[in-house]
Structure formats: structure tokens, C-alpha cells
Coordinates of C-alpha atoms in Angstrom, one line a residue:
Chain A
M105 CA 22.9 9.6 0.9
Y106 CA 19.9 8.7 -1.1
N107 CA 17.3 7.6 1.4
A108 CA 15.4 4.9 -0.5
G109 CA 17.6 1.8 0.1
K110 CA 16.5 -1.3 1.8
T111 CA 18.9 -1.0 4.8
F112 CA 18.3 2.7 5.1
A113 CA 14.5 2.2 5.1
I114 CA 14.6 0.0 8.2
K115 CA 17.0 2.3 10.0
E116 CA 15.0 5.4 9.1
A117 CA 11.8 3.7 10.2
C118 CA 13.3 2.7 13.5
R119 CA 14.6 6.2 14.1
L120 CA 11.3 7.9 13.3
C121 CA 9.3 5.3 15.4
K122 CA 11.4 6.1 18.5
K123 CA 9.5 9.3 18.8
D124 CA 6.3 7.3 19.7
G125 CA 7.9 4.9 22.0
P126 CA 10.7 2.4 22.6
T127 CA 11.7 0.8 19.3
P128 CA 14.7 -1.5 19.5
L129 CA 16.3 -2.8 16.4
I130 CA 17.8 -6.3 16.4
S131 CA 19.9 -7.0 13.4
L132 CA 20.5 -10.6 12.6
G133 CA 22.3 -10.2 9.3
S134 CA 25.7 -11.0 10.7
L135 CA 24.7 -14.2 12.5
L136 CA 26.6 -16.4 10.0
G137 CA 29.7 -14.3 9.7
S138 CA 30.2 -13.4 13.3
G139 CA 31.9 -16.7 14.3
E140 CA 29.2 -17.3 17.0
S141 CA 27.7 -20.1 15.0
D142 CA 29.6 -23.0 13.6
S143 CA 26.7 -25.0 12.2
P144 CA 23.3 -24.2 10.7
Y145 CA 21.7 -25.7 13.8
E146 CA 23.6 -23.4 16.0
T147 CA 22.5 -20.5 13.7
S148 CA 18.9 -21.7 14.1
R149 CA 19.3 -21.7 17.9
L150 CA 20.8 -18.2 17.8
L151 CA 18.0 -17.0 15.6
K152 CA 15.3 -18.4 17.9
M153 CA 17.1 -16.9 20.9
H154 CA 17.2 -13.4 19.4
F155 CA 13.5 -13.6 18.5
E156 CA 12.7 -14.6 22.1
I157 CA 14.8 -11.7 23.4
A158 CA 12.9 -9.3 21.2
A159 CA 9.6 -10.7 22.3
K160 CA 10.5 -10.4 26.0
E161 CA 11.7 -6.9 25.4
C162 CA 8.3 -6.0 23.9
E163 CA 6.4 -7.7 26.7
K164 CA 8.2 -6.1 29.6
T165 CA 8.4 -2.6 28.1
E166 CA 5.1 -0.7 27.6
N167 CA 4.3 0.5 24.2
C168 CA 7.4 -1.1 22.8
V169 CA 7.6 -2.3 19.2
C170 CA 10.7 -4.3 18.1
F171 CA 12.2 -4.5 14.6
V172 CA 14.0 -7.7 13.8
F173 CA 16.1 -7.0 10.7
I174 CA 17.7 -9.7 8.6
D175 CA 20.0 -8.0 6.1
E176 CA 21.1 -10.1 3.1
C177 CA 18.8 -12.8 4.2
D178 CA 19.5 -15.0 1.2
A179 CA 22.9 -15.9 2.8
L180 CA 21.3 -16.8 6.1
L181 CA 18.3 -18.6 4.5
S182 CA 20.3 -20.6 2.1
N183 CA 20.3 -23.4 4.7
D184 CA 17.1 -25.3 5.0
A185 CA 17.4 -25.7 8.7
V186 CA 17.7 -21.9 9.3
A187 CA 14.9 -21.2 6.8
G188 CA 12.6 -23.7 8.6
M189 CA 13.4 -22.2 11.9
L190 CA 12.6 -18.7 10.6
A191 CA 9.3 -20.0 9.2
S192 CA 8.3 -21.5 12.5
L193 CA 9.3 -18.2 14.3
L194 CA 7.2 -16.2 11.8
D195 CA 4.2 -18.5 12.5
E196 CA 4.8 -18.1 16.2
S197 CA 4.9 -14.3 16.0
S198 CA 1.6 -14.1 14.1
G199 CA -0.2 -16.4 16.4
N200 CA 1.2 -15.7 19.9
P201 CA -0.1 -13.0 22.1
G202 CA 2.0 -10.8 24.3
G203 CA 5.4 -9.6 23.1
W204 CA 5.4 -11.7 20.0
E205 CA 2.5 -9.6 18.6
R206 CA 4.7 -6.5 18.5
L207 CA 7.6 -7.9 16.6
I208 CA 8.1 -6.6 13.1
V209 CA 10.3 -8.8 11.0
V210 CA 12.0 -7.3 8.0
A211 CA 14.3 -9.2 5.7
A212 CA 16.2 -7.7 2.9
T213 CA 17.8 -9.4 -0.1
N214 CA 19.0 -8.7 -3.6
R215 CA 18.3 -12.3 -4.7
L216 CA 14.6 -12.8 -4.2
D217 CA 14.7 -16.1 -6.0
A218 CA 17.1 -17.5 -3.3
V219 CA 14.4 -17.1 -0.7
S220 CA 12.4 -20.3 -0.2
P221 CA 8.8 -20.2 -1.5
F222 CA 7.4 -21.5 1.8
L223 CA 8.7 -18.3 3.4
R224 CA 7.1 -16.1 0.9
R225 CA 3.6 -17.2 1.4
P226 CA 1.0 -15.0 3.2
G227 CA 1.3 -15.6 6.9
R228 CA 5.1 -15.6 6.9
F229 CA 6.5 -12.8 4.9
D230 CA 3.2 -11.2 4.3
Q231 CA 4.3 -8.3 2.2
E232 CA 7.0 -8.0 -0.3
I233 CA 8.2 -4.5 -1.0
C234 CA 10.4 -3.9 -4.1
V235 CA 12.8 -1.1 -3.6
S236 CA 13.1 0.1 -7.2
P237 CA 15.9 2.1 -8.8
P238 CA 15.2 5.8 -9.2
N239 CA 13.1 7.1 -12.0
V240 CA 14.0 9.9 -14.3
Q241 CA 13.0 12.7 -12.0
E242 CA 14.8 11.1 -9.1
R243 CA 17.9 10.6 -11.1
V244 CA 17.9 14.3 -12.0
T245 CA 17.7 15.1 -8.3
I246 CA 20.5 12.7 -7.4
L247 CA 22.8 13.8 -10.2
E248 CA 22.3 17.4 -9.2
A249 CA 23.0 16.7 -5.6
L250 CA 26.1 14.6 -6.4
I251 CA 27.6 17.3 -8.8
T252 CA 26.8 20.2 -6.5
S253 CA 28.2 18.5 -3.4
T254 CA 31.4 17.4 -5.2
V255 CA 32.5 20.5 -7.2
G256 CA 30.0 23.1 -6.1
I257 CA 28.5 23.9 -9.5
T258 CA 25.1 23.1 -10.8
P259 CA 24.8 22.0 -14.4
S260 CA 21.9 23.1 -16.5
R261 CA 18.6 21.4 -16.0
D262 CA 18.4 20.4 -19.7
V263 CA 21.7 18.5 -19.5
L264 CA 20.7 16.7 -16.4
E265 CA 17.4 15.7 -17.8
E266 CA 19.0 14.4 -21.0
V267 CA 21.5 12.4 -19.1
S268 CA 18.9 11.1 -16.7
R269 CA 16.7 9.9 -19.5
A270 CA 19.7 8.0 -20.9
C271 CA 20.6 6.5 -17.5
V272 CA 18.0 3.8 -17.5
G273 CA 18.5 1.3 -14.7
Y274 CA 21.2 3.3 -13.0
V275 CA 21.1 3.1 -9.2
P276 CA 22.5 5.9 -7.1
A277 CA 25.8 4.0 -6.7
D278 CA 26.1 3.9 -10.5
L279 CA 25.3 7.6 -10.8
S280 CA 28.0 8.3 -8.3
A281 CA 30.5 6.3 -10.3
L282 CA 29.3 8.1 -13.4
V283 CA 29.9 11.5 -11.9
R284 CA 33.4 10.5 -10.7
R285 CA 34.2 9.3 -14.2
V286 CA 32.9 12.6 -15.7
F287 CA 35.3 14.5 -13.5
A288 CA 38.1 12.1 -14.4
I289 CA 37.5 12.7 -18.1
A290 CA 37.4 16.4 -17.5
L291 CA 40.8 16.2 -15.9
E292 CA 42.2 14.2 -18.7
E293 CA 41.0 16.8 -21.2
E294 CA 42.6 19.4 -19.0
L295 CA 39.4 21.1 -18.1
H296 CA 40.8 22.4 -14.8
D297 CA 38.4 25.4 -14.4
L298 CA 35.3 23.3 -14.5
T299 CA 32.2 25.4 -15.0
A300 CA 28.6 24.5 -15.6
D301 CA 28.9 25.1 -19.3
L302 CA 31.6 22.6 -19.7
L303 CA 29.5 19.8 -18.1
T304 CA 27.8 18.9 -21.3
A305 CA 25.7 15.9 -22.1
D306 CA 28.4 14.6 -24.5
L307 CA 30.8 14.5 -21.5
F308 CA 28.3 12.4 -19.6
M309 CA 27.6 10.1 -22.6
Q310 CA 31.4 9.6 -22.9
A311 CA 31.5 8.5 -19.3
M312 CA 28.5 6.3 -19.7
L313 CA 30.4 4.2 -22.2
E314 CA 32.6 3.1 -19.3
V315 CA 30.2 3.2 -16.4
G316 CA 27.1 1.3 -17.1
A317 CA 24.1 0.3 -15.0
S318 CA 25.3 -2.4 -12.6
Q319 CA 22.0 -4.3 -12.6
L320 CA 22.1 -4.6 -16.4
R321 CA 25.5 -6.1 -16.6
G322 CA 24.2 -9.6 -17.0
T323 CA 22.0 -8.6 -20.0
A324 CA 24.5 -6.4 -21.8
L325 CA 26.1 -7.9 -25.0
N326 CA 29.8 -8.3 -25.0
N327 CA 31.3 -8.1 -28.5
T328 CA 34.6 -9.8 -28.2
G329 CA 35.1 -10.7 -31.9
T330 CA 34.3 -14.4 -31.9
T331 CA 36.0 -16.3 -34.7
W332 CA 35.3 -19.7 -36.2
N333 CA 38.3 -21.1 -34.3
D334 CA 36.5 -20.3 -31.0
I335 CA 33.6 -22.5 -32.0
A336 CA 33.9 -26.2 -31.2
G337 CA 32.7 -28.9 -33.5
N338 CA 33.7 -31.0 -36.5
S339 CA 36.0 -29.1 -38.8
L340 CA 34.3 -30.5 -41.9
A341 CA 31.0 -29.2 -40.6
K342 CA 32.5 -25.9 -39.9
V343 CA 33.9 -25.6 -43.4
S344 CA 30.5 -26.5 -44.8
S345 CA 28.8 -23.9 -42.7
I346 CA 31.4 -21.3 -43.8
F347 CA 30.8 -22.2 -47.4
V348 CA 27.1 -21.9 -47.2
L349 CA 27.2 -18.7 -45.3
N350 CA 29.6 -17.1 -47.7
L351 CA 27.6 -18.4 -50.6
T352 CA 24.4 -16.8 -49.2
E353 CA 26.2 -13.6 -48.6
N354 CA 27.6 -13.6 -52.2
I355 CA 24.2 -14.3 -53.7
H356 CA 22.8 -11.3 -51.8
I357 CA 25.6 -9.1 -53.1
F358 CA 25.0 -10.5 -56.6
L359 CA 21.3 -9.9 -56.5
N360 CA 21.8 -6.4 -55.2
C361 CA 23.9 -5.6 -58.1
F362 CA 21.2 -6.6 -60.5
P363 CA 17.9 -5.6 -59.0
F364 CA 14.8 -7.2 -60.5
N365 CA 11.3 -5.9 -60.8
K366 CA 8.3 -7.6 -59.4
D367 CA 7.4 -9.2 -62.7
G368 CA 10.9 -10.8 -62.9
T369 CA 12.2 -8.4 -65.6
S370 CA 15.5 -6.8 -65.0
S371 CA 15.3 -3.1 -64.3
S372 CA 18.9 -2.4 -65.4
N373 CA 19.9 -2.3 -69.0
Chain B
M242 CA -25.5 -3.5 26.2
A243 CA -26.0 -2.5 22.6
P244 CA -25.3 -5.2 20.1
R245 CA -22.1 -5.2 18.2
R246 CA -22.6 -4.6 14.6
G247 CA -19.5 -6.6 13.8
H248 CA -20.9 -9.6 15.7
L249 CA -24.0 -9.5 13.6
A250 CA -22.1 -9.2 10.4
N251 CA -19.4 -11.7 11.3
G252 CA -21.4 -14.4 13.0
C253 CA -25.0 -14.6 12.0
C254 CA -25.1 -13.2 8.6
R255 CA -23.6 -13.9 5.3
L256 CA -23.9 -12.7 1.8
L257 CA -26.6 -15.0 0.4
A258 CA -26.4 -14.2 -3.3
P259 CA -25.3 -11.5 -5.7
I260 CA -27.4 -8.5 -5.3
H261 CA -29.2 -8.8 -8.6
D262 CA -30.5 -12.3 -7.9
V263 CA -31.9 -11.7 -4.5
D264 CA -35.2 -10.6 -5.7
S265 CA -35.9 -13.6 -7.9
Q266 CA -38.5 -16.2 -6.9
E267 CA -36.0 -19.0 -7.5
F268 CA -33.7 -17.5 -4.9
R269 CA -36.5 -17.3 -2.3
T270 CA -37.4 -20.9 -3.0
E271 CA -33.9 -22.1 -2.8
W272 CA -33.2 -20.3 0.5
N273 CA -36.6 -21.1 2.0
L274 CA -37.6 -17.5 2.1
P275 CA -41.2 -16.2 2.3
S276 CA -42.7 -15.4 -1.0
F277 CA -43.4 -11.8 -0.2
G278 CA -41.7 -9.1 1.7
P279 CA -38.3 -7.5 1.5
V280 CA -35.1 -9.5 1.8
F281 CA -32.1 -8.3 3.7
V282 CA -28.5 -9.3 2.9
V283 CA -25.8 -8.4 5.3
S284 CA -22.2 -8.4 4.2
R285 CA -19.1 -7.3 6.0
E286 CA -18.2 -5.4 2.9
C287 CA -21.4 -3.5 2.7
G288 CA -19.7 -0.2 1.9
A289 CA -17.7 -1.8 -0.8
L290 CA -20.8 -3.3 -2.3
L291 CA -22.5 0.0 -2.3
C292 CA -19.6 1.4 -4.2
Q293 CA -19.4 -1.3 -6.7
M294 CA -23.0 -1.7 -7.6
T295 CA -24.5 -0.1 -10.6
E296 CA -28.1 -0.8 -9.8
P297 CA -29.8 1.6 -7.6
V298 CA -31.5 -0.9 -5.3
T299 CA -30.0 -3.2 -2.7
Y300 CA -31.7 -5.8 -0.6
S301 CA -30.5 -7.4 2.5
S302 CA -31.4 -10.5 4.5
I303 CA -30.5 -11.6 8.0
K304 CA -31.0 -14.9 9.6
Q305 CA -32.0 -14.9 13.2
T306 CA -34.5 -16.3 15.7
N307 CA -37.3 -14.2 17.0
P308 CA -38.4 -15.6 20.4
T309 CA -41.5 -13.5 20.7
T310 CA -43.2 -14.9 17.6
N311 CA -41.9 -18.4 17.8
I312 CA -40.6 -18.2 14.3
E313 CA -37.5 -20.2 14.2
V314 CA -35.9 -18.4 11.3
G315 CA -37.0 -14.9 10.7
F316 CA -35.4 -13.6 7.6
L317 CA -37.0 -10.4 7.0
C318 CA -35.6 -7.4 8.8
Y319 CA -35.3 -4.4 6.6
H320 CA -35.4 -3.3 3.1
R321 CA -33.0 -0.7 2.0
V322 CA -33.4 1.4 -1.1
V323 CA -30.6 3.6 -2.3
K324 CA -31.9 6.2 -4.6
V325 CA -29.6 7.3 -7.3
V326 CA -30.2 10.6 -8.9
P327 CA -28.2 11.1 -12.1
W328 CA -25.9 14.0 -11.9
N329 CA -24.7 15.7 -15.0
G330 CA -22.1 18.0 -13.5
Q331 CA -18.5 17.9 -14.0
E332 CA -15.6 18.4 -11.7
K333 CA -12.4 20.1 -12.6
R334 CA -9.3 18.1 -11.9
F335 CA -5.8 18.8 -12.9
G336 CA -7.0 21.1 -15.6
T337 CA -9.3 18.5 -17.3
S338 CA -12.9 17.9 -16.9
V339 CA -13.8 14.5 -15.7
D340 CA -17.1 13.0 -14.6
L341 CA -17.6 12.3 -11.0
P342 CA -17.2 8.5 -10.5
D343 CA -20.3 6.5 -10.0
F344 CA -19.4 5.3 -6.6
L345 CA -19.3 8.8 -5.3
R346 CA -22.7 9.5 -6.7
T347 CA -24.1 6.5 -5.0
L348 CA -22.7 7.4 -1.6
T349 CA -24.0 10.9 -1.7
Q350 CA -27.6 10.2 -2.4
K351 CA -30.6 9.9 -0.2
D352 CA -31.0 6.6 1.6
R353 CA -34.2 5.1 2.7
Y354 CA -34.9 1.9 4.5
E355 CA -38.0 0.2 6.0
L356 CA -38.0 -2.0 9.0
H357 CA -40.0 -5.2 9.0
P358 CA -42.4 -5.6 12.0
L359 CA -40.7 -8.8 13.0
S360 CA -37.3 -7.1 13.2
T361 CA -35.9 -7.4 16.7
E362 CA -34.3 -4.8 18.8
D363 CA -30.8 -5.9 17.7
V364 CA -31.6 -4.9 14.2
Q365 CA -33.0 -1.6 15.2
H366 CA -29.9 -0.8 17.1
R367 CA -27.9 -1.7 14.0
I368 CA -30.0 0.6 11.9
G369 CA -29.4 3.3 14.4
M370 CA -25.7 2.8 14.2
T371 CA -25.9 2.8 10.5
E372 CA -27.5 6.2 10.6
T373 CA -24.9 7.5 13.0
C374 CA -22.2 6.6 10.6
R375 CA -24.1 8.3 7.8
S376 CA -24.4 11.6 9.6
H377 CA -22.3 14.3 7.9
N378 CA -22.7 17.2 10.3
H379 CA -20.1 15.8 12.6
A380 CA -22.6 15.4 15.4
T381 CA -23.6 12.3 17.1
V382 CA -27.1 11.0 16.1
S383 CA -28.7 9.1 18.9
S384 CA -29.9 5.6 18.1
I385 CA -33.5 5.3 17.2
P386 CA -35.4 3.8 20.1
S387 CA -38.1 2.2 18.1
V388 CA -38.7 2.3 14.4
E389 CA -42.0 1.1 13.0
D390 CA -42.4 2.7 9.7
A391 CA -40.1 4.0 7.1
V392 CA -37.1 6.0 8.2
E393 CA -35.5 8.4 5.8
F394 CA -32.3 10.1 6.2
I395 CA -30.3 12.3 4.0
S396 CA -26.6 12.0 3.3
A397 CA -24.3 14.9 2.9
P398 CA -25.6 17.4 0.4
F399 CA -24.0 16.8 -2.9
C400 CA -21.0 19.0 -3.3
S401 CA -18.6 19.3 -6.2
K402 CA -15.8 19.8 -3.8
H403 CA -16.1 16.3 -2.4
V404 CA -12.7 14.7 -3.0
P405 CA -12.2 11.0 -2.5
L406 CA -9.9 10.4 0.5
L407 CA -6.9 8.1 0.0
A408 CA -5.9 7.8 3.6
V409 CA -6.8 9.1 7.0
T410 CA -5.2 8.9 10.4
L411 CA -7.4 9.0 13.4
R412 CA -6.2 9.5 17.0
W413 CA -8.2 8.0 19.8
K414 CA -9.5 10.7 22.1
A415 CA -11.0 8.5 24.7
P416 CA -10.6 10.0 28.2
S417 CA -8.7 6.9 29.4
S418 CA -6.5 4.6 27.4
D419 CA -8.3 1.6 29.1
N420 CA -11.3 2.2 26.9
Y421 CA -9.1 2.1 23.8
L422 CA -7.2 -1.0 24.9
A423 CA -10.5 -2.8 25.6
S424 CA -11.6 -2.4 22.0
S425 CA -11.1 -5.4 19.8
D426 CA -9.9 -5.7 16.3
L427 CA -13.5 -6.3 15.4
D428 CA -14.5 -3.0 16.8
M429 CA -11.9 -1.3 14.8
A430 CA -13.1 -3.1 11.6
C431 CA -16.6 -2.0 12.4
I432 CA -15.7 1.6 12.9
K433 CA -13.9 1.5 9.6
R434 CA -17.0 0.1 7.9
Q435 CA -19.1 2.8 9.5
M436 CA -16.8 5.6 8.3
A437 CA -17.6 4.9 4.7
G438 CA -19.4 7.9 3.4
L439 CA -18.3 10.3 6.1
S440 CA -17.2 13.8 5.1
I441 CA -14.2 15.4 6.6
A442 CA -13.5 19.1 6.4
F443 CA -9.9 20.0 5.6
R444 CA -8.8 23.6 5.6
D445 CA -5.3 25.1 5.2
Q446 CA -3.4 22.0 6.3
A447 CA -5.3 22.1 9.6
I448 CA -7.9 19.5 10.4
T449 CA -11.1 20.9 11.7
S450 CA -13.1 17.7 12.0
E451 CA -13.6 15.6 15.0
L452 CA -15.5 12.4 14.4
E453 CA -17.8 10.9 16.9
L454 CA -18.8 7.4 16.3
S455 CA -20.6 4.9 18.3
S456 CA -19.7 1.2 18.6
A457 CA -20.8 -1.4 21.1
G458 CA -22.4 1.1 23.4
M459 CA -19.2 3.1 23.6
D460 CA -18.9 6.6 22.3
I461 CA -15.6 7.2 20.6
C462 CA -14.2 10.5 19.6
F463 CA -11.4 10.7 17.1
H464 CA -9.3 13.6 16.1
V465 CA -8.3 13.4 12.4
E466 CA -4.6 14.0 12.3
Q467 CA -3.7 13.5 8.7
V468 CA -5.6 13.2 5.5
V469 CA -4.2 12.2 2.1
G470 CA -6.3 13.1 -0.8
R471 CA -6.0 14.3 -4.3
K472 CA -6.2 18.0 -3.7
T473 CA -6.7 19.9 -6.8
S474 CA -6.2 23.5 -5.8
D475 CA -5.7 25.6 -2.7
E476 CA -9.4 25.9 -2.0
D477 CA -11.1 24.3 1.0
F478 CA -12.2 20.8 0.4
L479 CA -14.7 18.4 1.9
Y480 CA -13.1 15.0 1.7
I481 CA -15.2 11.9 1.6
V482 CA -14.2 8.6 3.2
L483 CA -14.6 5.7 0.8
P484 CA -14.4 2.0 1.6
S485 CA -11.1 2.0 -0.2
T486 CA -9.7 4.8 2.1
R487 CA -6.9 3.6 4.2
I488 CA -7.8 4.3 7.8
T489 CA -5.1 4.1 10.5
F490 CA -5.9 4.3 14.2
L491 CA -3.5 5.9 16.6
P492 CA -3.5 5.3 20.3
P493 CA -4.4 8.1 22.7
E494 CA -1.7 10.6 23.3
I495 CA 0.8 9.2 25.8
P496 CA 2.0 11.5 28.5
N497 CA 5.6 10.4 28.4
I498 CA 6.1 11.6 24.9
D499 CA 8.4 14.5 24.6
E500 CA 6.6 17.8 24.6
P501 CA 8.2 19.2 21.4
L502 CA 7.3 16.0 19.5
R503 CA 3.8 16.1 20.8
N504 CA 3.4 19.6 19.6
R505 CA 4.6 19.0 16.1
N506 CA 2.0 20.1 13.6
V507 CA 0.5 18.4 10.7
S508 CA 2.6 20.1 8.1
Q509 CA 5.8 18.9 9.7
S510 CA 4.7 15.3 9.8
T511 CA 3.5 15.6 6.2
A512 CA 6.8 16.9 5.1
E513 CA 8.5 14.1 7.0
R514 CA 6.3 11.6 5.4
D515 CA 7.0 12.9 1.9
A516 CA 10.7 12.7 2.5
T517 CA 10.7 9.0 3.5
S518 CA 10.5 6.2 1.1
H519 CA 7.6 3.8 0.5
A520 CA 9.2 1.0 2.5
T521 CA 9.9 3.3 5.4
R522 CA 6.4 4.6 5.5
V523 CA 5.0 1.1 5.5
L524 CA 7.2 0.1 8.4
I525 CA 6.3 3.2 10.4
E526 CA 2.6 2.7 9.8
T527 CA 2.9 -0.9 10.9
A528 CA 4.7 0.1 14.1
M529 CA 1.9 2.7 14.7
C530 CA -0.8 0.1 14.3
L531 CA 1.0 -2.3 16.6
R532 CA 1.3 0.2 19.3
G533 CA -2.4 0.9 19.2
A534 CA -4.0 -2.4 18.5
S535 CA -3.6 -6.1 18.5
G536 CA -1.3 -7.2 15.8
S537 CA -3.1 -10.3 14.7
L538 CA -4.7 -8.6 11.6
I539 CA -1.7 -6.6 10.6
S540 CA 1.1 -7.7 8.3
K541 CA 4.2 -7.8 10.4
A542 CA 6.8 -9.6 8.3
F543 CA 8.2 -7.8 5.2
L544 CA 10.6 -8.9 2.6
L545 CA 12.5 -6.0 0.9
S546 CA 14.0 -6.8 -2.4
G547 CA 15.6 -4.9 -5.2
P548 CA 18.9 -4.2 -6.9
P549 CA 21.9 -3.3 -4.8
G550 CA 23.1 0.2 -4.6
V551 CA 19.7 1.9 -4.5
G552 CA 20.4 3.3 -1.0
W553 CA 23.8 4.6 -1.7

């Protein structure tokens, strides 16, 4: 597993901090889907209850720091009542002495715009940390680890670097899908005895045509062959537009056939 | 009890004007200052100012009452001159020759300050503490009992091996943890201010420095656990603490920690730190700070964002 994800970060931090003292982790990401709460107000009440439990735990246990983790917080905070309750709890944790002082609240989301602005001001969520996709060197490492762990061979470094440079925006999940697709293509081409020499950059590029970067899907162009019949509007206006466009195109073709000099004289005899 | 430097800086003093304007007559008139004599500006970010300034001279001013002379407002306390000697050397870094940054030159030059006769004992103590923090031989310099004339002290000898320190982790070595718990955030902030300009020896991944600082009449001894600097080769280096250096305090060692964990060496923890992501490191450092100090000044709420699938 590539250890740079949001959820992994909090779990890893919790694991490492346990060496220095008690570090309980209270996960609140499943408050909405657990069936415990039927209404936003009930969710708010549960949220407050969990914070109070964490604060009491910190207060009664010496040297205890508690992580309160809200995974996929955009789902929980889409309701204004819950968001308001969280804001008041964050205010309370920063101003209250005792156990509240040792609460670390971590929220994770893929949709930053869905989090209310009043939660993102300093004093509430003080620090926003962007967990970025891997860079070129990290992609080389991930690809190498994926291929080696799957088929036990290590492709050449040049191939990996070339592929990694082309995989802009690929997250580790995309790279995993890419490697799986490469192996599928290799099987389709009956490359049963797969060696490092057969894992060429062309094979990866072929797979990249089908497996793209998941975060760039929204911005990728989709050429479906749109025709004039797919475009709404007055038919007369459409015919006029088609005529003008064709005329313009024909004029260009005509002018290209008879190129003129700058002074307006024809260069052809 | 010795005065707290932080109390002086936080409560009684403020930055009166930009450094370049302090010496002008208009400024003295505007702030009702005496026409002659040195002026003294105290700022909480004194170290940062020293690093940012380009002019070699700084002036400071403090506002306080002197009961012995019946002067309601005695402004003049000390005059500080930082001499800057141009240095034309070059330092090898990453195979290229670069000039040493100006701020490093400033911090490694001779300092000289003069006390005004009206300065009170509080200020003298403060000067003493300032000198303590500027000592680079890792030994405690006792406070100056009475200073009448000019006092000159010399910072660390200029050394091309001085490397700016990015981060340093200090572990409290007080004999009892009560001493540590009694310290306030203000003390911590003051200690951080005092550390600007300190040199720390670093040799073969093993720390050899133990810092002794003085704050609020309490001697504190730290053991430097980790340093993060731009190391350019395998040679021994003398790191220098800048105001921009991230300083993390750790509580005293706790007896109930497992013995193997307590005995882990610096290289292990360094490797562990390198293997973790930025988000993990921030969370771990926050937890460390919360265990050691009050959490009122520490960011405790984090919002992690980013595309899905990164942590596959």
C-alpha cells in the first residue's frame, strides 16, 4: 500500500504516536450511515457526545492525546446543523482547558468546496493539508513495486521513467489499474512468458489509452462525433450556418489553390 | 525572581516604528522621547528583525517607570549596535558556489550594546539573558549583576560550515517533570526567541550538543534529539538556529515508555520520519507538542483534502 493517503495518514500517525503514550482514535465518518442517527439533530448530538467522550478520555488518562477523525466529512457536513455543531465543538476544543486541549480533530474529504467556509477559517480547521498525487519519481517507485510484486520481474528504469512522465495525474489506484491492463494486453497478445524486455513503453502507452487518470476524467474531451442533427435550434438558422461554414471552408481551399504574394500578384502562372 | 523576558516583550513594550525611522527627530517628537540619547525598541520578533534588516544598526526603546528617579516614563534603556563586517567568502553547496545569505552574516557578527544609566534591574537581567542565548560555547553564561558601561560580547566565530537549521527537536532534561509542566507557553516562546543564533554541533548522526538556557530564573537543559538541515556532505557541521527554524519541545522522558522504544537511536527515528508522509508527520508533531505543552497555541484541527485513490 502506498502510504501517503488521507485515511492512511491518520492511522499511521495514531500508530506511531502510541509509542509515546495512549493515543485513542475515534472515527466519526460512519455516523450518518450507521443507522444510529435518524436526523441531523441526532447526528449533531452523537457528534457532541463523541467529542465529550474523547475529552474525558484525555482528561482522565495521563499523557493521552486523542485523535478524532471524520472521514469523508463532506457527507457529514452537508447538513448545516451538523456543520454548526462541529464549528462550536472546534471552538470549544481550542478554548477549553483540560481534556479538550489534547484533542486533535482531523477531517478528510475529496470535495473541499463542499466544506462550509465558516469551518475553514483559522481557529476551526486551522490547517488544510493537500494530499497530492505522486510526482514522477514517486510514480516510478510505485510502478516498480506494483510490477515486481505482481509478476516478480523488474522492468528497466528507462521504461518506468518514460511511462511515469506520461502518467500525469495518475494516483496509485490508477497506476494499479494501468498495470493490470498491461498484463491483460500482454495475455491478449499471447505473451505468456513475460520478461522485463517485453514490458515496453509502447505496451504501457497502449494500456494508457484505456486507463486514464481518474481525477482528470471531468476535464478530458470526449469526441463522440456530434452532428448537426444533435444540435437544437431553428432549422433555417442551422442551414444558414452550414452554408456559411461550407462557404468559408471552400474559400480557404480556393485560396490555397491559388496562393498570392504579399503585393497581391499571383505567384502561379 | 528574575523577570520574564516574555513579560517585558509581551506586556510593556511594542515596536514603535520601523527601524530606519527610529533615529529621526520627528519620531522622537511624535513619541515624546528625549532629544538625545539612544532609543530602544523591543519587539517579540527581535530575532526575525535582525535577520530581515539590511542596515547594520538597530535601536530599541522600552517604556517603563523608574521609581528611583521619579521619572514617569523612562524610555532609554539600552542602545544596541550590530556590527556587520562584509564577508567575501563563498560556500560550496550542492556543487555550486553560492554566497552566504545576509541574515547569516548578521547573526554571526560581533554585538555591542550600551546600557543607559536609568535602566533598571529588570532590563539588566534581560540583557544578561540575551547574552546567555548568544553564547555559543554550550556553557551557561551567568547573568551580569550590574552593567554600567558598554558590554561587548562576541558571537560564534564565523565558520563556513555553519548550516542554517530547518528544524530541531529538544527534549526537556529537567530533573522533575513538575518543572516542565510549570512552564507556560510564553516561556516556550521566549526560549525559542533566545535560541536564535545558537550553534549546534552535529556529528555522524549523533547529537553532541546539550543546550543550557535560562528563563524566568529557571535553568533548563535540553538534549537535542533531531536536527534537520541541508547537509551538503559527510563532513561535520555546525548548524545555526535561525528564527525561522522550527523548534519542537518534547517532554521529559517518561518512565513507563517501553525500554526498546526509549533506546531507539536518532537514525531509526530519522528513517521512520522519512518514510512517513507530510500529513502524518504534521499529526505526529502536533501530538508530541500536545503531550508536552498546553495546546492553546498549537493548530489542532486539520482538514485533509486531495483526490481519491492516493492512498491506495
